[in-house]
CSV table of C-alpha atoms in Angstrom, one decimal:
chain,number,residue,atom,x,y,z
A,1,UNK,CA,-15.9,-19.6,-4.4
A,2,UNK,CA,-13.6,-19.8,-7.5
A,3,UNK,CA,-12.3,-22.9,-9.0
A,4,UNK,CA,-9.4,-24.0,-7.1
A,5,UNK,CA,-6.6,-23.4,-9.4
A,6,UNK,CA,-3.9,-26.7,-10.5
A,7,UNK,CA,-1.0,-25.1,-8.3
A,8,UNK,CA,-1.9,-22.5,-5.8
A,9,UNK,CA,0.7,-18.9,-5.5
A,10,UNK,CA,3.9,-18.7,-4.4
A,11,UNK,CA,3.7,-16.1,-1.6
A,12,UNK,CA,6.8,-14.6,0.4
A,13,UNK,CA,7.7,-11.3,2.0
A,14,UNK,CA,10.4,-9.4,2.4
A,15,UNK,CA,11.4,-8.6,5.4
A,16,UNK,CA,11.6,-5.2,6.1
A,17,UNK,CA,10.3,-4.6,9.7
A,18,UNK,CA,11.0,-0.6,8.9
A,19,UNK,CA,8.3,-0.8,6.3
A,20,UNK,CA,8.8,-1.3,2.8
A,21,UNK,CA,7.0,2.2,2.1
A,22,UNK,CA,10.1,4.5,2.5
A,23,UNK,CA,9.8,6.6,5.8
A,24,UNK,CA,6.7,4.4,7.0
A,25,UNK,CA,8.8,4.2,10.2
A,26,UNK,CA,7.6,7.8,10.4
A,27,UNK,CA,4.1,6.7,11.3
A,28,UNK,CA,2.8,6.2,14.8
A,29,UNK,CA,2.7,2.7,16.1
A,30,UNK,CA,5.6,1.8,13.9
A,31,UNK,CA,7.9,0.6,16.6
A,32,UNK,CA,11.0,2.0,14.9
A,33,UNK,CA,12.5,2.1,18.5
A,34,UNK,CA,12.7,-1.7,18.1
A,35,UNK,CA,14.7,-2.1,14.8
A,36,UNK,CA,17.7,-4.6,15.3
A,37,UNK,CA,15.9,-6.5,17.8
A,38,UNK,CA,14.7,-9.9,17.9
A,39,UNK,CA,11.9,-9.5,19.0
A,40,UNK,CA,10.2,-7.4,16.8
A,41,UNK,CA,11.4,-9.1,13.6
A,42,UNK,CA,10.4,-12.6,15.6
A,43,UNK,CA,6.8,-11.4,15.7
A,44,UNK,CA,6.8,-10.3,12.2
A,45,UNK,CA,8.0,-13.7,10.9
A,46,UNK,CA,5.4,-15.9,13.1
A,47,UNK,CA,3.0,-13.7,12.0
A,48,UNK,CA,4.0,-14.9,8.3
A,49,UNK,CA,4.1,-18.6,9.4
A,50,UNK,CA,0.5,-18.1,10.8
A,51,UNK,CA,-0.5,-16.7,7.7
A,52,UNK,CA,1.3,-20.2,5.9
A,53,UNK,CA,3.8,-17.4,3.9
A,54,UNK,CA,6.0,-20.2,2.0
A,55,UNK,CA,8.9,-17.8,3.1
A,56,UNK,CA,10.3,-14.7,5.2
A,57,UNK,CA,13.4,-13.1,2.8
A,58,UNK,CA,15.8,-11.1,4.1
A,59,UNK,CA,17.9,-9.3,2.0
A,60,UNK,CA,21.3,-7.8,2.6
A,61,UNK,CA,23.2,-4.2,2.3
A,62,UNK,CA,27.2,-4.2,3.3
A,63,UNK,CA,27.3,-0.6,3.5
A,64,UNK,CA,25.9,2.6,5.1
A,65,UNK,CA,25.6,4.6,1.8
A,66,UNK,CA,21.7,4.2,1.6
A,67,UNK,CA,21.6,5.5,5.8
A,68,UNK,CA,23.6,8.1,5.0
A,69,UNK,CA,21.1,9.8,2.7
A,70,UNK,CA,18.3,9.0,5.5
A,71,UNK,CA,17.1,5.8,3.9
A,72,UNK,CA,16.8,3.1,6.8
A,73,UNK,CA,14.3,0.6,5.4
A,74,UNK,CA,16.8,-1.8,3.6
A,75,UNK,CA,19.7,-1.1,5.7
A,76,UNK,CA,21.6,-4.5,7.0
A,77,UNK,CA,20.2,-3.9,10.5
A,78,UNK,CA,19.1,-7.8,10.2
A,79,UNK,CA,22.2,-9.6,9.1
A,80,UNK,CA,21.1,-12.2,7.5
A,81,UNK,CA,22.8,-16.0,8.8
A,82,UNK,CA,22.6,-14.4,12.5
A,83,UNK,CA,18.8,-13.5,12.1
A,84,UNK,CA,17.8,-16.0,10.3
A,85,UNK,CA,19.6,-18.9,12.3
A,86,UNK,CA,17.7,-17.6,15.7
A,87,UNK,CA,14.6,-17.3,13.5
A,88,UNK,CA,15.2,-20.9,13.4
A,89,UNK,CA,14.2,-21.6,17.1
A,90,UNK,CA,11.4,-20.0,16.8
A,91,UNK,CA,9.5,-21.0,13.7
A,92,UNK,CA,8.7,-24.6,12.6
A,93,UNK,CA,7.2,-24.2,9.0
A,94,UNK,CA,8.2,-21.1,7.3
A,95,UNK,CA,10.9,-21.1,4.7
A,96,UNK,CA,14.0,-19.0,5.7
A,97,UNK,CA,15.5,-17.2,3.2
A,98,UNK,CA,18.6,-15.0,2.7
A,99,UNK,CA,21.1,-12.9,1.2
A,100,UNK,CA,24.8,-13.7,1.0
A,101,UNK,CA,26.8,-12.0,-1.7
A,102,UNK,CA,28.9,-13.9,-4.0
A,103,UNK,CA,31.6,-10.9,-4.2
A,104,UNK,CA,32.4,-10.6,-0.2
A,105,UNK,CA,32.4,-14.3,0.7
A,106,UNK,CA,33.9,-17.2,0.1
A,107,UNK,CA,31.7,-20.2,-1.2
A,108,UNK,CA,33.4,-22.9,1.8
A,109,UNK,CA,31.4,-20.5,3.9
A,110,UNK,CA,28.7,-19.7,2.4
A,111,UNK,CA,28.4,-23.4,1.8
A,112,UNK,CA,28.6,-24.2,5.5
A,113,UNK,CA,26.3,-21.3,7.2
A,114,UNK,CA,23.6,-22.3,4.4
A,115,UNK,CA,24.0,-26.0,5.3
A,116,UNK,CA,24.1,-25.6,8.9
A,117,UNK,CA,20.9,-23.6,9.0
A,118,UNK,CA,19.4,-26.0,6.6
A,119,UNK,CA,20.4,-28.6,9.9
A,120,UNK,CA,19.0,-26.1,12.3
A,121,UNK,CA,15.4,-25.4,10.7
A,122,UNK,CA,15.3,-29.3,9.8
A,123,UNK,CA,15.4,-27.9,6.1
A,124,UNK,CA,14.0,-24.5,5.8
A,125,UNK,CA,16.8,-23.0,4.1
A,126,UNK,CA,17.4,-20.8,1.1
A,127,UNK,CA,19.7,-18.5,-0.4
A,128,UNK,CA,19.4,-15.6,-2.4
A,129,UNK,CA,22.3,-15.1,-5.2
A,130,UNK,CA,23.4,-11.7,-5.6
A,131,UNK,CA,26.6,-10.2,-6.6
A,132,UNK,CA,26.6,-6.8,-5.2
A,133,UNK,CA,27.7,-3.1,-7.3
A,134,UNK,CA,28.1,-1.2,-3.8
A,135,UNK,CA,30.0,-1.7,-0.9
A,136,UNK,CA,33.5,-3.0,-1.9
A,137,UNK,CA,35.9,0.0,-0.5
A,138,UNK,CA,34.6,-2.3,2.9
A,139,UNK,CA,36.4,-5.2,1.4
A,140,UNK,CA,39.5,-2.9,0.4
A,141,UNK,CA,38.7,-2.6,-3.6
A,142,UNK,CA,38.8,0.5,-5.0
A,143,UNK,CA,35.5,0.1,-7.4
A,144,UNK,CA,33.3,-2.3,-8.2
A,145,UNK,CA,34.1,-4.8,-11.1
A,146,UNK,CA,32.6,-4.8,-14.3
A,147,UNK,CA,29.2,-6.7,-14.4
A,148,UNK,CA,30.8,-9.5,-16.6
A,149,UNK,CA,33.5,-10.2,-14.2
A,150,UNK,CA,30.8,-10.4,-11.0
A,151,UNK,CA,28.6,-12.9,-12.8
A,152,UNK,CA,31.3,-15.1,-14.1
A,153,UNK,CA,32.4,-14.8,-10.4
A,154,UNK,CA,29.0,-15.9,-9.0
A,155,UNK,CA,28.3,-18.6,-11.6
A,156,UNK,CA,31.7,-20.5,-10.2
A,157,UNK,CA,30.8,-19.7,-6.6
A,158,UNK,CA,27.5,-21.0,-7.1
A,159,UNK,CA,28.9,-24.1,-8.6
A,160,UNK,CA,31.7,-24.6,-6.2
A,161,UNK,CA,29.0,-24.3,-3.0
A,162,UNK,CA,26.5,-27.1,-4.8
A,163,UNK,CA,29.7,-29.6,-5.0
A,164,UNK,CA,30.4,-28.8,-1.7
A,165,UNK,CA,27.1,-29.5,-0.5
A,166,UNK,CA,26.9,-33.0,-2.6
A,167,UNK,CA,30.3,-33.8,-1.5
A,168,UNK,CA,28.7,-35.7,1.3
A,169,UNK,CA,26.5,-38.8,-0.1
A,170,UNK,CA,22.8,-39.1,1.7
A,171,UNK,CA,24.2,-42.2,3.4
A,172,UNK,CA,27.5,-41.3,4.3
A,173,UNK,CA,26.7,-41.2,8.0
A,174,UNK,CA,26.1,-44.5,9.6
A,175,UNK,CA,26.3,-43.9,13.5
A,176,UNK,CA,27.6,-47.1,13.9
A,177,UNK,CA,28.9,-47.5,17.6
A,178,UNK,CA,30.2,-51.2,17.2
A,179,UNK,CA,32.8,-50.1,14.3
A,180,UNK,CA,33.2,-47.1,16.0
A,181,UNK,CA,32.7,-45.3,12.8
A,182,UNK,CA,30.3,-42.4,12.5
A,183,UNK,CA,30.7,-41.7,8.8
A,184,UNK,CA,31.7,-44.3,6.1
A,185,UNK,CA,34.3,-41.9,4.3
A,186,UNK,CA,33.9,-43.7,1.0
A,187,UNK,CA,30.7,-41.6,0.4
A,188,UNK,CA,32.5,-38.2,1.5
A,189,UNK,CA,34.5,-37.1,-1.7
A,190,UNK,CA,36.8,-33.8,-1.8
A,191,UNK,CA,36.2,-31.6,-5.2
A,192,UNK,CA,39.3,-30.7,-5.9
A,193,UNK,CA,38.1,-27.5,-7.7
A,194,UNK,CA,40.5,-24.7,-9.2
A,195,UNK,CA,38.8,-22.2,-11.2
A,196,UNK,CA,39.2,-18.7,-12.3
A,197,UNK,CA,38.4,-17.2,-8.4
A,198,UNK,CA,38.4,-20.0,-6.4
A,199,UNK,CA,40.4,-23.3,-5.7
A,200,UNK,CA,38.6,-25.3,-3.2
A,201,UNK,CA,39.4,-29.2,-2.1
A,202,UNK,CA,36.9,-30.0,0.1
A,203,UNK,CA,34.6,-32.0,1.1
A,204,UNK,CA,32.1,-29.7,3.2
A,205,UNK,CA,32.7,-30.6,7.2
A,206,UNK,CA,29.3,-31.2,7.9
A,207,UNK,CA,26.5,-33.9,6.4
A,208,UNK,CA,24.5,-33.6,3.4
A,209,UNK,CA,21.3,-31.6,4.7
A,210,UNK,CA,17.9,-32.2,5.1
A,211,UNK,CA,16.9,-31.1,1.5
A,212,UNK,CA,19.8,-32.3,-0.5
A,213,UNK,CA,20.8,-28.5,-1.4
A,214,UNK,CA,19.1,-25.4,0.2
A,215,UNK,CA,16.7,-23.8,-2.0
A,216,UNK,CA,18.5,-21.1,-4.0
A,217,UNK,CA,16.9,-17.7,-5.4
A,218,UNK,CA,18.0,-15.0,-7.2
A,219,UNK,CA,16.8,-11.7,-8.2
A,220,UNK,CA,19.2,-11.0,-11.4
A,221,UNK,CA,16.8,-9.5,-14.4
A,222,UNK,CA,20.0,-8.2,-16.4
A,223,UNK,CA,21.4,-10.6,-19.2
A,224,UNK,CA,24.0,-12.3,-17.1
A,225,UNK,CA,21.4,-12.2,-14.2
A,226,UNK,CA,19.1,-14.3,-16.1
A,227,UNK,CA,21.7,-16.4,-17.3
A,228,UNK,CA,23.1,-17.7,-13.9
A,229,UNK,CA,19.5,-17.7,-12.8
A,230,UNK,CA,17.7,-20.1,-15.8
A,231,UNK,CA,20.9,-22.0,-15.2
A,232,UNK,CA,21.0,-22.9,-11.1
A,233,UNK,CA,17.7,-20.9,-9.6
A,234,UNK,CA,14.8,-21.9,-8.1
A,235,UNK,CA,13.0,-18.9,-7.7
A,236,UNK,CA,13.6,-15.9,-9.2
A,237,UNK,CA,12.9,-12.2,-7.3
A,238,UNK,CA,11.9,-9.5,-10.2
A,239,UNK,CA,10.6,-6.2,-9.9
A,240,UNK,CA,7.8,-6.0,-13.2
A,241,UNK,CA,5.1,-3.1,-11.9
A,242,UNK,CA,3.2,-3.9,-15.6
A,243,UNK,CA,1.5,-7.5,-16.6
A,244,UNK,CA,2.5,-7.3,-20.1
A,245,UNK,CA,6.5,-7.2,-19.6
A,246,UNK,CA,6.3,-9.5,-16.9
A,247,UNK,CA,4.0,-12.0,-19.0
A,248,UNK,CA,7.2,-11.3,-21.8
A,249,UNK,CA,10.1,-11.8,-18.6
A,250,UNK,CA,8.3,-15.2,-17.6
A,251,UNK,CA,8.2,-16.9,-20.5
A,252,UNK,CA,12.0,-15.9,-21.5
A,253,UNK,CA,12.7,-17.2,-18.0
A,254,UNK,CA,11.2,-20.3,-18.3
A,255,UNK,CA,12.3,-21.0,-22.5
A,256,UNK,CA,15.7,-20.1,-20.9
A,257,UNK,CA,15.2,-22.8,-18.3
A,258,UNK,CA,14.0,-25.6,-20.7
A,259,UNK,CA,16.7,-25.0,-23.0
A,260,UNK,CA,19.2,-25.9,-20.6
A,261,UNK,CA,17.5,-29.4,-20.1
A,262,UNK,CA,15.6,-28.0,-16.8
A,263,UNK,CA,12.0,-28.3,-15.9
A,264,UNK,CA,10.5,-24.8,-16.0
A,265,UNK,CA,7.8,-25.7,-13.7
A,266,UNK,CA,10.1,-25.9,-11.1
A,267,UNK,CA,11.6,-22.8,-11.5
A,268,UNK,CA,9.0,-20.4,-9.7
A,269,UNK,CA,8.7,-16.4,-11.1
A,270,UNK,CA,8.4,-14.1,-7.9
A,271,UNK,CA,7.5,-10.3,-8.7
A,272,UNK,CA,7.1,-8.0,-5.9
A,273,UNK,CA,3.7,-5.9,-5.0
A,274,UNK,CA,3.4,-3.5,-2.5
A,275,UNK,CA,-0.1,-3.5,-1.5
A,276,UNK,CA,-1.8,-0.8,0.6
A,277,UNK,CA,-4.9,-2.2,2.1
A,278,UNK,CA,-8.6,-0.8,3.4
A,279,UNK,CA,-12.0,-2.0,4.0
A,280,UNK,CA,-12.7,0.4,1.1
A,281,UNK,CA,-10.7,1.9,-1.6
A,282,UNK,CA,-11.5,5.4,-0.2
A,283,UNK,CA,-9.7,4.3,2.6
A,284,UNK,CA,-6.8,2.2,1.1
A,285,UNK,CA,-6.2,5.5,-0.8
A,286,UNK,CA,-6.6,7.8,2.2
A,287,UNK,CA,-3.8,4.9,3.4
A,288,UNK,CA,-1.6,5.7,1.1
A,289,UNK,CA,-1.8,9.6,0.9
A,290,UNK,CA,-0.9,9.3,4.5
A,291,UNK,CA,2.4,7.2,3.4
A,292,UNK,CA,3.2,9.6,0.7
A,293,UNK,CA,2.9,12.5,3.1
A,294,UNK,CA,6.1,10.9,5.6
A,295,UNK,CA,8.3,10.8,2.8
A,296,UNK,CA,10.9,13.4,3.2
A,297,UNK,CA,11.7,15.1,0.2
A,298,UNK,CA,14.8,16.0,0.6
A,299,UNK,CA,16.2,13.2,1.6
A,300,UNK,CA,14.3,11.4,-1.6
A,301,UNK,CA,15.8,13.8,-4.1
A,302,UNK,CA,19.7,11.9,-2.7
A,303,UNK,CA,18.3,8.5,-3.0
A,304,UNK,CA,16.0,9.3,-6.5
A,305,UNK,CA,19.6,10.8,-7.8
A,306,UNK,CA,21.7,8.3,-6.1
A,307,UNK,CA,19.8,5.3,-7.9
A,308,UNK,CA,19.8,7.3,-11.3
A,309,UNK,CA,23.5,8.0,-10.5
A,310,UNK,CA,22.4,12.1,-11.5
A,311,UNK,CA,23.0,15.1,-9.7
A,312,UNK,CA,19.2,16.2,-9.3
A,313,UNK,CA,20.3,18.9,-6.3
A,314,UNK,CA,19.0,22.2,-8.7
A,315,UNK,CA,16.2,20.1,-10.2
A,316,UNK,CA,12.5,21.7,-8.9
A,317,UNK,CA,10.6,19.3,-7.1
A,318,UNK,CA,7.7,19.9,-10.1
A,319,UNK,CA,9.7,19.5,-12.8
A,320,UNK,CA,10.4,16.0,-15.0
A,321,UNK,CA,13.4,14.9,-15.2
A,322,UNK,CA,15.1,15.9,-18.5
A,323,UNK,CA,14.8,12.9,-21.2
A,324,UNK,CA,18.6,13.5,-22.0
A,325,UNK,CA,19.8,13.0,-18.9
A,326,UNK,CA,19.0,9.1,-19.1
A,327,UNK,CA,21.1,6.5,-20.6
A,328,UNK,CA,20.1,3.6,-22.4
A,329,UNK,CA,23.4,1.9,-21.5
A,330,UNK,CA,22.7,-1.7,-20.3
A,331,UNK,CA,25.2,-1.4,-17.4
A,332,UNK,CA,22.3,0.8,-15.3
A,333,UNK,CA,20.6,-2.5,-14.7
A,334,UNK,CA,16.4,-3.0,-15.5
A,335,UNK,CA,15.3,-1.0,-12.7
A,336,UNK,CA,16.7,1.7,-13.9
A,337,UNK,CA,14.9,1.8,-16.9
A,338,UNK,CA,12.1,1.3,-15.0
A,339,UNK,CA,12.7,4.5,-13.5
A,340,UNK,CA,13.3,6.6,-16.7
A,341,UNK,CA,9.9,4.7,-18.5
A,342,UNK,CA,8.2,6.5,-15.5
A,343,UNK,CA,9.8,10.2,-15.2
A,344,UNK,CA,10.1,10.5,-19.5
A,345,UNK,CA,7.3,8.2,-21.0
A,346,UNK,CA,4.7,8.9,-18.1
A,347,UNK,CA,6.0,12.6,-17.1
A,348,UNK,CA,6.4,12.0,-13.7
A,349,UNK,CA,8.1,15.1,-11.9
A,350,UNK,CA,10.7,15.3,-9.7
A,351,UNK,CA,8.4,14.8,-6.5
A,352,UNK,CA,5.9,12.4,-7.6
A,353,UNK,CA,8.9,10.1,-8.7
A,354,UNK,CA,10.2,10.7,-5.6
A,355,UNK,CA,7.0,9.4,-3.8
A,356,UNK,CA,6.1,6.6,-6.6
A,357,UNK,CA,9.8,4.9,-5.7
A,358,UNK,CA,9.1,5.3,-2.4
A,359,UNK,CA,6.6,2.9,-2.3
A,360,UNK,CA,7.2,0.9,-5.5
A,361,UNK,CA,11.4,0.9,-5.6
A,362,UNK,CA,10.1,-0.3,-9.4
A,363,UNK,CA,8.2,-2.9,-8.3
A,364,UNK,CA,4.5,-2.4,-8.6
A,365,UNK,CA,1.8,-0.7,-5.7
A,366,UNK,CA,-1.6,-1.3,-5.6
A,367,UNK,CA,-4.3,1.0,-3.0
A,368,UNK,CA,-7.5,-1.0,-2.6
A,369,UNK,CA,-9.7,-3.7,-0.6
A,370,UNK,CA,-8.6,-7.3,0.0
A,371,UNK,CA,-10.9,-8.3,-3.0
A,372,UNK,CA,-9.2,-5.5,-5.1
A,373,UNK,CA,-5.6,-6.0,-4.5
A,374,UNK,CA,-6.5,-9.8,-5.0
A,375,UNK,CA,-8.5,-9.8,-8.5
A,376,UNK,CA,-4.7,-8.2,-9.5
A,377,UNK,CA,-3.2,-10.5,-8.3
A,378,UNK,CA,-5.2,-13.8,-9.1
A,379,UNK,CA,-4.9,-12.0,-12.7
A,380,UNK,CA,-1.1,-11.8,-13.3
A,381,UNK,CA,-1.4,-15.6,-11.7
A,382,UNK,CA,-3.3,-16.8,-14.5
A,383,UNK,CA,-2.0,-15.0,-17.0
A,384,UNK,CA,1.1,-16.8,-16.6
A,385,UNK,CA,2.7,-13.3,-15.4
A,386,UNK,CA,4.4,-15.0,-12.4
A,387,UNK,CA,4.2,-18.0,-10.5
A,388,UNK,CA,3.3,-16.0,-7.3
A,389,UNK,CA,4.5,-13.3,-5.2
A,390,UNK,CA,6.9,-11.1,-2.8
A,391,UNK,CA,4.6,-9.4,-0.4
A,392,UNK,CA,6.6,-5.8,0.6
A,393,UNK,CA,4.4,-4.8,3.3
A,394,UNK,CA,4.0,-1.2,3.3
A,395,UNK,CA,4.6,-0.1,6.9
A,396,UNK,CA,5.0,-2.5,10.0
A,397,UNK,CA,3.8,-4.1,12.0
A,398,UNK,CA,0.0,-2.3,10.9
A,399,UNK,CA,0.6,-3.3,7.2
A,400,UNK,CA,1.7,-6.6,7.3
A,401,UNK,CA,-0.9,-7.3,9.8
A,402,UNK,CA,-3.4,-6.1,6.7
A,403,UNK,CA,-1.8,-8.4,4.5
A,404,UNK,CA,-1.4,-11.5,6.8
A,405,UNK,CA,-5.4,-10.7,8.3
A,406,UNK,CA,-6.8,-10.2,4.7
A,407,UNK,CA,-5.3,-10.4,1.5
A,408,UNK,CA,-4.4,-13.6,2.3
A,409,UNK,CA,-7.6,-15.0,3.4
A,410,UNK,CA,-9.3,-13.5,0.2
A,411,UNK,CA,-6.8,-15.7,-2.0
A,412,UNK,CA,-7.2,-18.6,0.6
A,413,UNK,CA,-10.8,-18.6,0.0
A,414,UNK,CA,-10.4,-18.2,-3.6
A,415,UNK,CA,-8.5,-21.3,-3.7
A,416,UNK,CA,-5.0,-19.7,-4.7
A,417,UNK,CA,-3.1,-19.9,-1.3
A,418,UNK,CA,-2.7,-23.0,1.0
A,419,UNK,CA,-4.4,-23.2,4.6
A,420,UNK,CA,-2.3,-25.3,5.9
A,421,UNK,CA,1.9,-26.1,5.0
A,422,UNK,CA,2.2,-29.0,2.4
A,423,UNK,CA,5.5,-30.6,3.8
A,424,UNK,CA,8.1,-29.1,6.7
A,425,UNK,CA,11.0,-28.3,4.3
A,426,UNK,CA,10.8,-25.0,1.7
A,427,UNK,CA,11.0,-27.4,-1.0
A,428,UNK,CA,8.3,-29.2,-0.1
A,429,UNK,CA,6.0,-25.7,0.0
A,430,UNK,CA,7.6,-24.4,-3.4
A,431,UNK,CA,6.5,-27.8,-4.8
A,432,UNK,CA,10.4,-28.8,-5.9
A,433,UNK,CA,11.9,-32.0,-5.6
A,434,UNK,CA,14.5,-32.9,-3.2
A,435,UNK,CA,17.5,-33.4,-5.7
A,436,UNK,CA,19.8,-36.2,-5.5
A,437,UNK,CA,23.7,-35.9,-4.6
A,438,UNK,CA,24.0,-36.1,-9.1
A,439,UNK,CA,27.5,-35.0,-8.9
A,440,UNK,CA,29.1,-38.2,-7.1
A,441,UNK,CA,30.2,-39.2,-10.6
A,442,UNK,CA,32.4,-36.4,-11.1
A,443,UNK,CA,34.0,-36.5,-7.8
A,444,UNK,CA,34.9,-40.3,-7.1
């Protein structure tokens, strides 16, 4: 056995139960039938918790643009407060995190559903920060805003729900039957915000819960992404499919962190990996020649052009992707440069693109044994590449049951993964502090 390292991994999944491997649903014995219902998504997640996953994370689409072009694996068929709050009643240890976007809420809500399911899991809670580009003809705007205006959005809507959530002090309820008080509302303080979006008095309706503030996450690698997230995250979601780059991205992240007075220890670094798994390679790799062959072309070619905002309709399958047909404009976002380092610098065509995003969506994919998939990932870990990972299972429930029944042991008996849960809150498994209510000076 390997030394056992200072901190072990970080290691969530995202939920997907149509299989992170576009199409996978495709696949016998993928129970696609299911999708939307409890149940199946249920046994996906105790299956996590058995494995001691720090976290299920559901992320969050408020349209049917992706469906549309025949793409159903990150379609909003799990909403995420109504899945995640009966999730609650069925779990006891697993972190339960999800996605609630900044431009189609309101933070008194989103300050209240995330509190209240905090309450319900007795402090499982956590919320991942996005601000959304799609979607907003749902919400009666015309067009998405500029990417300026959505993070300067966020950043006050992130601020506005941590006051709300410290607007109650730790001690503000005394239950005490004789006064016939149940709170003492000296320690409950309104917040009296107005801002550029929001104004907001307050106080939140509901007590201060179990870990102070939910554990927030975001997934931002643009420049105002990794602004709001060195400033207010905990964890941060990034798709990096090469070590160097991501060894580059975490120690930004981290300098960013610690020059905003933060400890950069607690902020955790999350990269995805999709990892196909066999008892050999030959057969990890037979695996994943059997994934490629479900995706449908066709229907790839919409979503490859749709993500690369290009009209690829007349563009042969075994052709590359013209070079001039990219932008180096910042406002495509990382992943699509992602994209364009693989068509023009590795001279992918059209179809292996096509198949590579399939299973990658930019992060990275790896075909191999437990032991394999595992040295990769032990690697990145020391290399200070990330502080863990996002497990995107493949196809469900045959691939997560891979991951959950062997990857994970491997890194358990390496030392790199817990056997057992540390505390019973999220914080407590990411190894973060419960903070303190530090804004009661500002509100008296």
């Amino acid at each position: 056995m390997d030394p056992k390292p200072e901190n072990h991994m970080i290691l969530t999944t995202f939920m997907l139960p149509a299989g992170y491997h576009k199409d996978s649903w495709r696949m016998e014995g993928s129970r696609s039938e299911e999708l939307a219902n409890l149940e199946f998504v249920a046994e996906l997640t105790q299956m996590a918790e058995a494995a001691k996953l720090d976290a299920v994370f559901f992320g969050d689409i408020v349209h049917a643009n992706t469906v549309m072009r025949g793409d159903i694996k990150m379609n909003g068929f799990y909403e995420p407060m109504t899945v995640l709050a009966s999730l609650a009643a069925r779990t006891k240890n697993i972190g339960l995190i999800g996605t609630v976007s900044t431009s189609f809420s309101e933070p008194y809500n989103v300050a209240r559903q995330m509190c209240g399911l905090d309450h319900m899991s007795g402090g499982r809670a956590g919320w991942n920060i996005v601000t959304s580009s799609d979607g907003f003809k749902n919400y009666g705007v015309k067009e998405a805003p500029e990417p300026a205006e959505r993070y300067r959005r966020a950043t006050e809507f992130v601020d506005v729900v941590q006051r709300l959530w410290d607007s109650w002090e730790d001690d503000a309820v005394t239950n005490d039957r004789e006064a016939g008080w149940y709170v003492d509302t000296a320690k409950i303080h309104p917040i009296n915000h107005k801002g550029e979006f929001f104004e907001v008095e307050g106080p939140i309706n509901m007590p201060r819960s179990p870990q102070g503030r939910p554990v927030l996450v975001q997934a931002g690698s643009s420049g105002p992404g990794m602004e709001l997230g060195s400033s207010v995250a905990d964890g941060i979601y990034t798709a990096q499919p090469l070590k160097k780059p991501s060894i580059e991205f975490y120690a930004k992240f981290k300098n960013m962190a610690a020059a905003k007075g933060r400890d950069p220890q607690q902020l955790k670094i999350i990269p995805g990996i999709l990892p196909i798994l066999g008892d050999t390679e030959k057969e990890a790799l037979e695996l994943a020649d059997e994934l490629g062959r479900n995706v449908h072309m066709e229907n790839g070619r919409k979503q490859v052009g749709a993500d690369l905002r290009m009209d690829l309709s007349e563009l042969p399958l075994d052709r590359t992707i013209p070079a001039d047909w990219f932008s180096d404009g910042p406002r495509f976002g990382s992943r699509y440069q992602i994209y364009r380092r693989k068509s023009v610098d590795q001279g992918m065509t059209l179809r292996e693109l096509i198949v590579d995003l399939a299973r990658s969506t930019g992060h990275q994919w790896m075909a191999g044994t437990a032991s394999q998939v595992a040295d990769r990932m032990v690697d990145w870990f020391e290399s200070k590449a990330c502080d863990g990972f996002n497990l995107n299972s493949p196809f469900n429930p045959g691939g997560f049951k891979l991951i959950c029944d062997k990857l994970v042991p491997e890194l358990q008996n390496r030392g790199y993964f817990r056997s057992e849960y540390e505390g019973t809150t999220l914080r407590d498994n990411f190894g973060l502090p419960r903070p303190s209510s530090i804004r009661q000076s500002a509100l008296v």
